Amino acid sequence: MSEAIPLAGKGPAPEKSRTDSLPASLSNEYQDRLLLEAMKDWEINQAVLEPMSRTGPWFWVIVAVLAAIVAWGLYAWGYQIYWGFGVAGINRPVYWGFYIATFIFWVGISHAGTMISAVLRIFKVDWRRPITRGAEAMTAFALMMAGLFPLIHLGRVWKFYWMIPYPNNRFMWPNFQSPLMWDMIAIFTYLIGSSLYLYLAMIPDMAMARDNTVRWRYKLYRLMALGWRGTEAEWHKLHRALNIFSIIIIPVFLSVHSIVSWDFAVTLQPRWHSTIFAPYFVIGAIYSGLAALAAILVLVRWGMKLQNFLRMEHFNALGKVVMVAGLGWLYFWFAGLIVEWYGNEPVVMELLHEEFIGSLAPLFYLQMTCNVLPIFFLMFKKVRTTPVLLLTFAIMINIGMFIERVLIVIGDLQRNYLPFNWGTYRPTWVEISIVAMTFAGFSLLYILFSRIFPYVPVWEIKEGRLRYTLRRIGRLLIPTAAEIE
Amino acid sequence: MGKTVMLMGLFHESTDTADAIDRLYEMKIPEEDILVMTGVPYPEQALGRHSEWQRMPVIVLVGALTGFLLGVFLAVGTPTLYPLTVGGRPIITGPPAAVIIFVFTMMATIVSTFLGVLWEMGFPSFENKYYHRLVTSGHLAVLVECLESQVDDIHTIMEAHNGHHIQSAERMAL
Amino acid sequence: MKEEKLFAENSPISSNRRWGMVIDLDRCTGCQACVVACHAENNVPVVGEAEAAYGRWMHWIHIERYWEGEYPNIKARFMPVLCQQCDEAPCEPVCPVFATYHTDEGLNAQIYNRCIGTRYCGSACPYKVRTFNWFDPEFPEPLKEQLNPNVTVRTRGIMEKCTFCIQRIRQVEEGAKMADRVLEDGEIQPACAQSCPPGAIVFGNLEDEDSLASKLASSRRSFRLLDELGTGPAVIYLKGGETNV
């Protein structure tokens, strides 16, 4: 399928490796740090392109199962639209339920991509390089799933376009004071931003894939490469644009989850009406998003055999960031709790009572276990660099964060100022199916993406290799990074 | 001026490439007649070339301003076009307007950055262009537009700096 | 033609009206007549026992019953709660499509055909008096025969709530305007006030100092529900000494 192998075979003469002069033991030790020093450019291309066409029977089984879940979820959505919202489990006072909790969850997941690719790009952190594309794709697909929920949870979804800012036939505009308007616009902005960011950084790799493939892949990559040749001017402009993007997208990413939190915080609902909600949501989003990224990377590395690119040093670094985000989350959670508890308002105390020893206690303690326990385990390098353990704790964190959102949305809505209006909530098969649909849809999009587009950003890795060299300090040879970019 | 030809040579290594380009400059080949293509972004001026001024920042600023004005119109303008009182508040409210203006500014900035960089690069352009497929496999390609009389000299220079695949360049489908 | 004049001026609203309601809890017996009257007047659907038990009843006015004290010295307290028509309503600004807004007469209007069903107002309302149409409304025979033609039947997927019987307010206002006379206090009777056997509910203009509602509202027995939240309700409750109900 690929025509690069014969070309490459007669092509580059062996270039003298910078590690050749090292003693064998040292050379092995530093190869990891020098980011694939031993591999040639065309070998990297092949190592990235080759797993994309490796789709065994299990791959198609997984795709079929995921597609079936998505189809079932679409049926459930149609059922809900046809019969009315009553087929979902929401009621009065729990007007928002599983859908909104899952919505926050997906917006949260989407925050890791920007964190990795924009924040770490600005700080020139090198371990971001092989994982940026995976993180950005996660952002885009998670946002697509999140973006479904504002539609799913509309009572009259066929009128959704009334929220689009244009005047109706009586020249009336939507209400820009409503946090839902902010929400819709902010999520749309973030989706545009992260998709364009993902695409922009992919153009050189599209050219690389174009030069190395044939048939439909060639046609697709050719179209997406837009005619990229890799001239100096192109590189220069691309760098410039990526830098501008990184800087712009950080305030957007902070504002998106803040705005989501304001959906809740601007109401008078006890426990929602809190100024700490915005930073608390943002740090929670980073925590769950980075954990989800770690889990996905472990799975993709295993499924696509990308051990050469996704190395232990990346998992180690990612694990540390997850741990720090977890500590931050714990701090914000406690800062909110202590004020609520000390304030001793009756409704708030009733809600806390429900959480700590009431009907929500099992969920609450499960959530705290899932969220706090991994922080301690991730302190150990052994845990961070053992993929199975990292995967386990990353999934635990996401279960915990999902429950946290359920407790915030559903748990808090069950109680309010007038005890006559207290209620309970049970999700129905419709809600569970639709929520499952988004999980399956995300996985499906992600799996297909990983087989259609180069999962590892090849040009960023090659650029990273340019930066490293070895320097002798006393008896040691230390890898040092050059100040370029 | 005689007839010009396009000559392309491939290099393995960036120092050789930079040296070869210096030799070409000594031959009085103007900078705009030389085009370097790489599969890896080399730092600016690493290959002995000057970078050009870009319109990008201006495009981005214009985009941001447009977004800002759009945000002002939506958050401040539309409520006055069709005033409806909600929650006992004034028709125009500050904090929500700040949010709307911020988000629209950001949205327009992002879109204008993207469109701006594509426009600057002249993308998309699918017509046949001078290119070599080994560029993305780690070679540096130097494309020179020169007079027929200079071809032999340039050939020699490129070979002296470990250039290979030196031939008159072909336009190929991209 | 008087009707022409009415339409030309477009709106009979004048801002010297602030509709309000006074509910005397000392008189309320918890008989639920207001609830039934409201259902009949406003075409409010009945959802059935199972749905109601799950918190999906749609009463625009409901009687909240609280038990007070320990057995055997136990007392039942009744409190009819309806939309409080707040001055600074938390439900209004959160609606993305202006389906709820504040009218010149101080009413918290709900525009059914603008609503897209985000249920944000329902979450924002601290009194939880907004109800949602979970399914298409069903009126079992013979209830269909008594649907009020002056009130629309709402479709599934939208919010609704007490309107202070806006159809009755408009009817009387426009009648008075056509007859070229001043609106009298007590002329407008919402269904709940009209049907209350002990006359616990009084409707009137709170801007008019001489209206019965205004006078009752200035009673030392008056209070407003969740006044501390600062929503400025237009429903004023009266509660005085001990009542044994």
Tab-separated table of C-alpha atoms in Angstrom, chain C residues 1-230:
chain	number	residue	atom	x	y	z
C	1	MET	CA	-65.353	52.010	16.261
C	2	LYS	CA	-64.109	51.353	19.721
C	3	GLU	CA	-62.373	48.128	18.768
C	4	GLU	CA	-60.340	49.930	16.171
C	5	LYS	CA	-59.208	52.389	18.736
C	6	LEU	CA	-58.267	49.554	21.017
C	7	PHE	CA	-56.096	47.902	18.411
C	8	ALA	CA	-54.594	51.159	17.226
C	9	GLU	CA	-53.375	51.975	20.664
C	10	ASN	CA	-52.166	48.438	20.711
C	11	SER	CA	-51.868	48.037	24.433
C	12	PRO	CA	-54.221	48.761	27.282
C	13	ILE	CA	-51.323	48.526	29.686
C	14	SER	CA	-50.469	51.409	31.902
C	15	SER	CA	-47.646	51.232	34.332
C	16	ASN	CA	-49.603	52.456	37.327
C	17	ARG	CA	-50.637	48.877	37.917
C	18	ARG	CA	-48.766	46.286	39.888
C	19	TRP	CA	-50.907	43.258	40.208
C	20	GLY	CA	-50.568	41.450	43.474
C	21	MET	CA	-52.271	38.881	45.596
C	22	VAL	CA	-52.858	38.624	49.302
C	23	ILE	CA	-53.408	35.190	50.778
C	24	ASP	CA	-54.691	35.022	54.324
C	25	LEU	CA	-53.258	31.836	55.796
C	26	ASP	CA	-55.405	32.309	58.872
C	27	ARG	CA	-58.428	31.762	56.675
C	28	CYS	CA	-57.079	29.027	54.416
C	29	THR	CA	-58.574	25.602	55.154
C	30	GLY	CA	-56.493	23.692	52.634
C	31	CYS	CA	-59.614	22.652	50.723
C	32	GLN	CA	-57.864	22.725	47.315
C	33	ALA	CA	-60.787	24.512	45.606
C	34	CYS	CA	-58.318	27.008	44.165
C	35	VAL	CA	-56.263	24.170	42.688
C	36	VAL	CA	-59.282	22.693	40.925
C	37	ALA	CA	-60.518	26.082	39.747
C	38	CYS	CA	-57.102	26.860	38.344
C	39	HIS	CA	-56.959	23.572	36.440
C	40	ALA	CA	-60.369	24.288	34.937
C	41	GLU	CA	-59.714	27.916	34.083
C	42	ASN	CA	-56.234	27.531	32.628
C	43	ASN	CA	-56.521	24.190	30.828
C	44	VAL	CA	-53.890	22.673	33.097
C	45	PRO	CA	-53.560	18.965	32.324
C	46	VAL	CA	-53.977	16.254	34.920
C	47	VAL	CA	-51.052	13.860	34.845
C	48	GLY	CA	-52.361	10.917	36.833
C	49	GLU	CA	-51.403	9.359	40.109
C	50	ALA	CA	-48.128	7.661	39.197
C	51	GLU	CA	-46.670	10.677	37.417
C	52	ALA	CA	-47.813	13.025	40.173
C	53	ALA	CA	-46.151	10.855	42.780
C	54	TYR	CA	-42.895	11.181	40.834
C	55	GLY	CA	-43.101	14.956	41.088
C	56	ARG	CA	-44.662	15.704	37.756
C	57	TRP	CA	-47.963	17.273	38.744
C	58	MET	CA	-48.655	20.472	36.921
C	59	HIS	CA	-50.723	22.540	39.339
C	60	TRP	CA	-50.154	26.220	38.852
C	61	ILE	CA	-51.212	26.697	42.431
C	62	HIS	CA	-50.635	24.020	44.998
C	63	ILE	CA	-51.307	23.723	48.725
C	64	GLU	CA	-48.136	23.072	50.637
C	65	ARG	CA	-48.932	21.221	53.810
C	66	TYR	CA	-46.514	21.173	56.703
C	67	TRP	CA	-46.900	19.363	59.986
C	68	GLU	CA	-45.930	21.284	63.059
C	69	GLY	CA	-45.172	19.961	66.512
C	70	GLU	CA	-44.959	16.470	67.930
C	71	TYR	CA	-47.828	14.031	68.332
C	72	PRO	CA	-50.336	14.523	69.966
C	73	ASN	CA	-49.914	18.285	69.798
C	74	ILE	CA	-49.665	18.250	66.062
C	75	LYS	CA	-50.904	20.912	63.704
C	76	ALA	CA	-51.273	21.010	59.959
C	77	ARG	CA	-50.232	24.203	58.230
C	78	PHE	CA	-51.516	24.986	54.779
C	79	MET	CA	-49.999	27.378	52.399
C	80	PRO	CA	-51.234	27.933	48.845
C	81	VAL	CA	-48.167	28.605	46.704
C	82	LEU	CA	-48.339	29.903	43.170
C	83	CYS	CA	-45.996	31.892	40.989
C	84	GLN	CA	-44.918	34.802	43.164
C	85	GLN	CA	-44.678	37.161	40.158
C	86	CYS	CA	-41.392	38.463	41.547
C	87	ASP	CA	-40.221	41.992	40.838
C	88	GLU	CA	-36.699	40.698	40.449
C	89	ALA	CA	-37.530	37.274	39.196
C	90	PRO	CA	-34.599	34.841	39.090
C	91	CYS	CA	-36.326	32.892	36.318
C	92	GLU	CA	-36.433	35.752	33.819
C	93	PRO	CA	-32.851	36.629	32.922
C	94	VAL	CA	-31.766	33.017	32.522
C	95	CYS	CA	-34.094	32.244	29.627
C	96	PRO	CA	-32.080	32.310	26.387
C	97	VAL	CA	-35.073	33.118	24.187
C	98	PHE	CA	-36.991	35.677	26.287
C	99	ALA	CA	-39.822	33.181	26.795
C	100	THR	CA	-40.347	34.781	30.188
C	101	TYR	CA	-40.057	38.494	30.830
C	102	HIS	CA	-41.514	41.235	32.977
C	103	THR	CA	-44.573	43.151	31.801
C	104	ASP	CA	-45.390	46.753	32.580
C	105	GLU	CA	-48.023	45.569	35.037
C	106	GLY	CA	-45.425	43.725	37.061
C	107	LEU	CA	-46.436	40.346	35.775
C	108	ASN	CA	-43.917	37.631	35.157
C	109	ALA	CA	-45.131	36.677	31.696
C	110	GLN	CA	-44.618	33.257	30.178
C	111	ILE	CA	-44.753	33.168	26.379
C	112	TYR	CA	-45.493	29.563	25.507
C	113	ASN	CA	-44.712	29.698	21.824
C	114	ARG	CA	-41.312	31.231	22.445
C	115	CYS	CA	-40.294	28.535	24.908
C	116	ILE	CA	-37.863	25.877	23.704
C	117	GLY	CA	-37.806	23.900	26.933
C	118	THR	CA	-34.381	24.424	28.484
C	119	ARG	CA	-36.091	24.235	31.910
C	120	TYR	CA	-33.527	26.753	33.144
C	121	CYS	CA	-36.274	28.921	34.657
C	122	GLY	CA	-37.516	25.888	36.559
C	123	SER	CA	-34.068	25.309	38.022
C	124	ALA	CA	-33.606	28.984	38.818
C	125	CYS	CA	-36.963	29.480	40.546
C	126	PRO	CA	-36.504	29.172	44.306
C	127	TYR	CA	-40.237	28.517	44.833
C	128	LYS	CA	-40.336	25.704	42.249
C	129	VAL	CA	-43.697	26.911	40.973
C	130	ARG	CA	-42.928	26.464	37.310
C	131	THR	CA	-44.145	23.286	35.712
C	132	PHE	CA	-43.080	21.489	32.587
C	133	ASN	CA	-45.150	19.705	29.962
C	134	TRP	CA	-43.575	16.273	30.126
C	135	PHE	CA	-45.919	14.820	27.507
C	136	ASP	CA	-48.557	16.145	25.172
C	137	PRO	CA	-51.466	17.139	27.378
C	138	GLU	CA	-54.298	14.666	27.661
C	139	PHE	CA	-57.750	15.654	28.802
C	140	PRO	CA	-59.849	12.563	29.420
C	141	GLU	CA	-63.533	12.774	28.479
C	142	PRO	CA	-65.489	14.752	29.420
C	143	LEU	CA	-62.803	17.244	30.472
C	144	LYS	CA	-62.295	18.129	26.821
C	145	GLU	CA	-65.747	19.676	26.806
C	146	GLN	CA	-64.805	22.264	29.381
C	147	LEU	CA	-61.510	23.540	27.986
C	148	ASN	CA	-61.348	27.297	28.320
C	149	PRO	CA	-61.303	28.826	24.821
C	150	ASN	CA	-59.527	31.922	26.141
C	151	VAL	CA	-56.447	29.967	27.152
C	152	THR	CA	-54.178	28.029	24.841
C	153	VAL	CA	-53.551	24.353	25.394
C	154	ARG	CA	-49.817	23.981	25.718
C	155	THR	CA	-47.787	21.489	23.765
C	156	ARG	CA	-45.198	19.061	25.137
C	157	GLY	CA	-41.722	20.287	25.972
C	158	ILE	CA	-42.443	23.782	27.276
C	159	MET	CA	-42.664	25.471	30.657
C	160	GLU	CA	-45.794	26.997	32.068
C	161	LYS	CA	-46.876	28.596	35.308
C	162	CYS	CA	-49.457	30.771	37.007
C	163	THR	CA	-50.276	33.889	34.989
C	164	PHE	CA	-52.559	35.537	37.572
C	165	CYS	CA	-55.262	34.556	35.039
C	166	ILE	CA	-53.983	37.046	32.488
C	167	GLN	CA	-56.964	36.289	30.228
C	168	ARG	CA	-59.338	37.573	32.907
C	169	ILE	CA	-57.194	40.631	33.586
C	170	ARG	CA	-57.150	41.538	29.910
C	171	GLN	CA	-60.866	40.931	29.474
C	172	VAL	CA	-61.794	43.282	32.303
C	173	GLU	CA	-59.164	45.873	31.361
C	174	GLU	CA	-60.254	46.004	27.767
C	175	GLY	CA	-63.922	46.018	28.712
C	176	ALA	CA	-63.319	48.983	30.989
C	177	LYS	CA	-61.362	50.764	28.301
C	178	MET	CA	-64.102	50.263	25.737
C	179	ALA	CA	-66.707	51.447	28.188
C	180	ASP	CA	-64.410	54.386	28.925
C	181	ARG	CA	-64.459	53.933	32.648
C	182	VAL	CA	-61.940	53.447	35.402
C	183	LEU	CA	-61.099	49.967	36.525
C	184	GLU	CA	-62.681	49.236	39.906
C	185	ASP	CA	-60.904	47.425	42.691
C	186	GLY	CA	-62.049	43.839	42.958
C	187	GLU	CA	-63.384	43.767	39.454
C	188	ILE	CA	-60.715	41.299	38.363
C	189	GLN	CA	-61.007	37.921	39.982
C	190	PRO	CA	-58.498	35.163	39.197
C	191	ALA	CA	-60.022	31.702	39.297
C	192	CYS	CA	-58.400	30.841	42.607
C	193	ALA	CA	-59.622	33.987	44.346
C	194	GLN	CA	-63.102	33.565	42.923
C	195	SER	CA	-63.406	29.999	44.090
C	196	CYS	CA	-61.892	30.314	47.568
C	197	PRO	CA	-64.742	29.438	49.993
C	198	PRO	CA	-63.364	31.346	52.995
C	199	GLY	CA	-62.248	34.232	50.800
C	200	ALA	CA	-58.624	33.866	51.781
C	201	ILE	CA	-57.309	35.091	48.425
C	202	VAL	CA	-57.586	38.748	47.462
C	203	PHE	CA	-56.350	40.040	44.129
C	204	GLY	CA	-55.700	43.683	43.393
C	205	ASN	CA	-53.480	46.529	42.351
C	206	LEU	CA	-50.681	47.052	44.858
C	207	GLU	CA	-49.872	50.461	43.340
C	208	ASP	CA	-53.343	51.676	44.328
C	209	GLU	CA	-53.184	52.527	48.015
C	210	ASP	CA	-56.939	52.249	48.411
C	211	SER	CA	-57.277	48.751	47.005
C	212	LEU	CA	-58.222	46.013	49.406
C	213	ALA	CA	-55.095	44.094	48.529
C	214	SER	CA	-52.885	47.080	49.374
C	215	LYS	CA	-54.606	47.591	52.684
C	216	LEU	CA	-54.286	43.932	53.606
C	217	ALA	CA	-50.674	43.901	52.483
C	218	SER	CA	-49.790	46.612	54.960
C	219	SER	CA	-51.170	44.531	57.793
C	220	ARG	CA	-48.776	43.656	60.562
C	221	ARG	CA	-49.580	40.012	59.794
C	222	SER	CA	-48.082	40.211	56.334
C	223	PHE	CA	-44.960	38.485	55.135
C	224	ARG	CA	-43.562	37.358	51.832
C	225	LEU	CA	-42.304	33.912	51.014
C	226	LEU	CA	-38.488	33.619	51.078
C	227	ASP	CA	-38.334	37.396	51.323
C	228	GLU	CA	-34.687	37.154	52.351
C	229	LEU	CA	-33.707	36.043	48.850
C	230	GLY	CA	-34.585	39.490	47.567
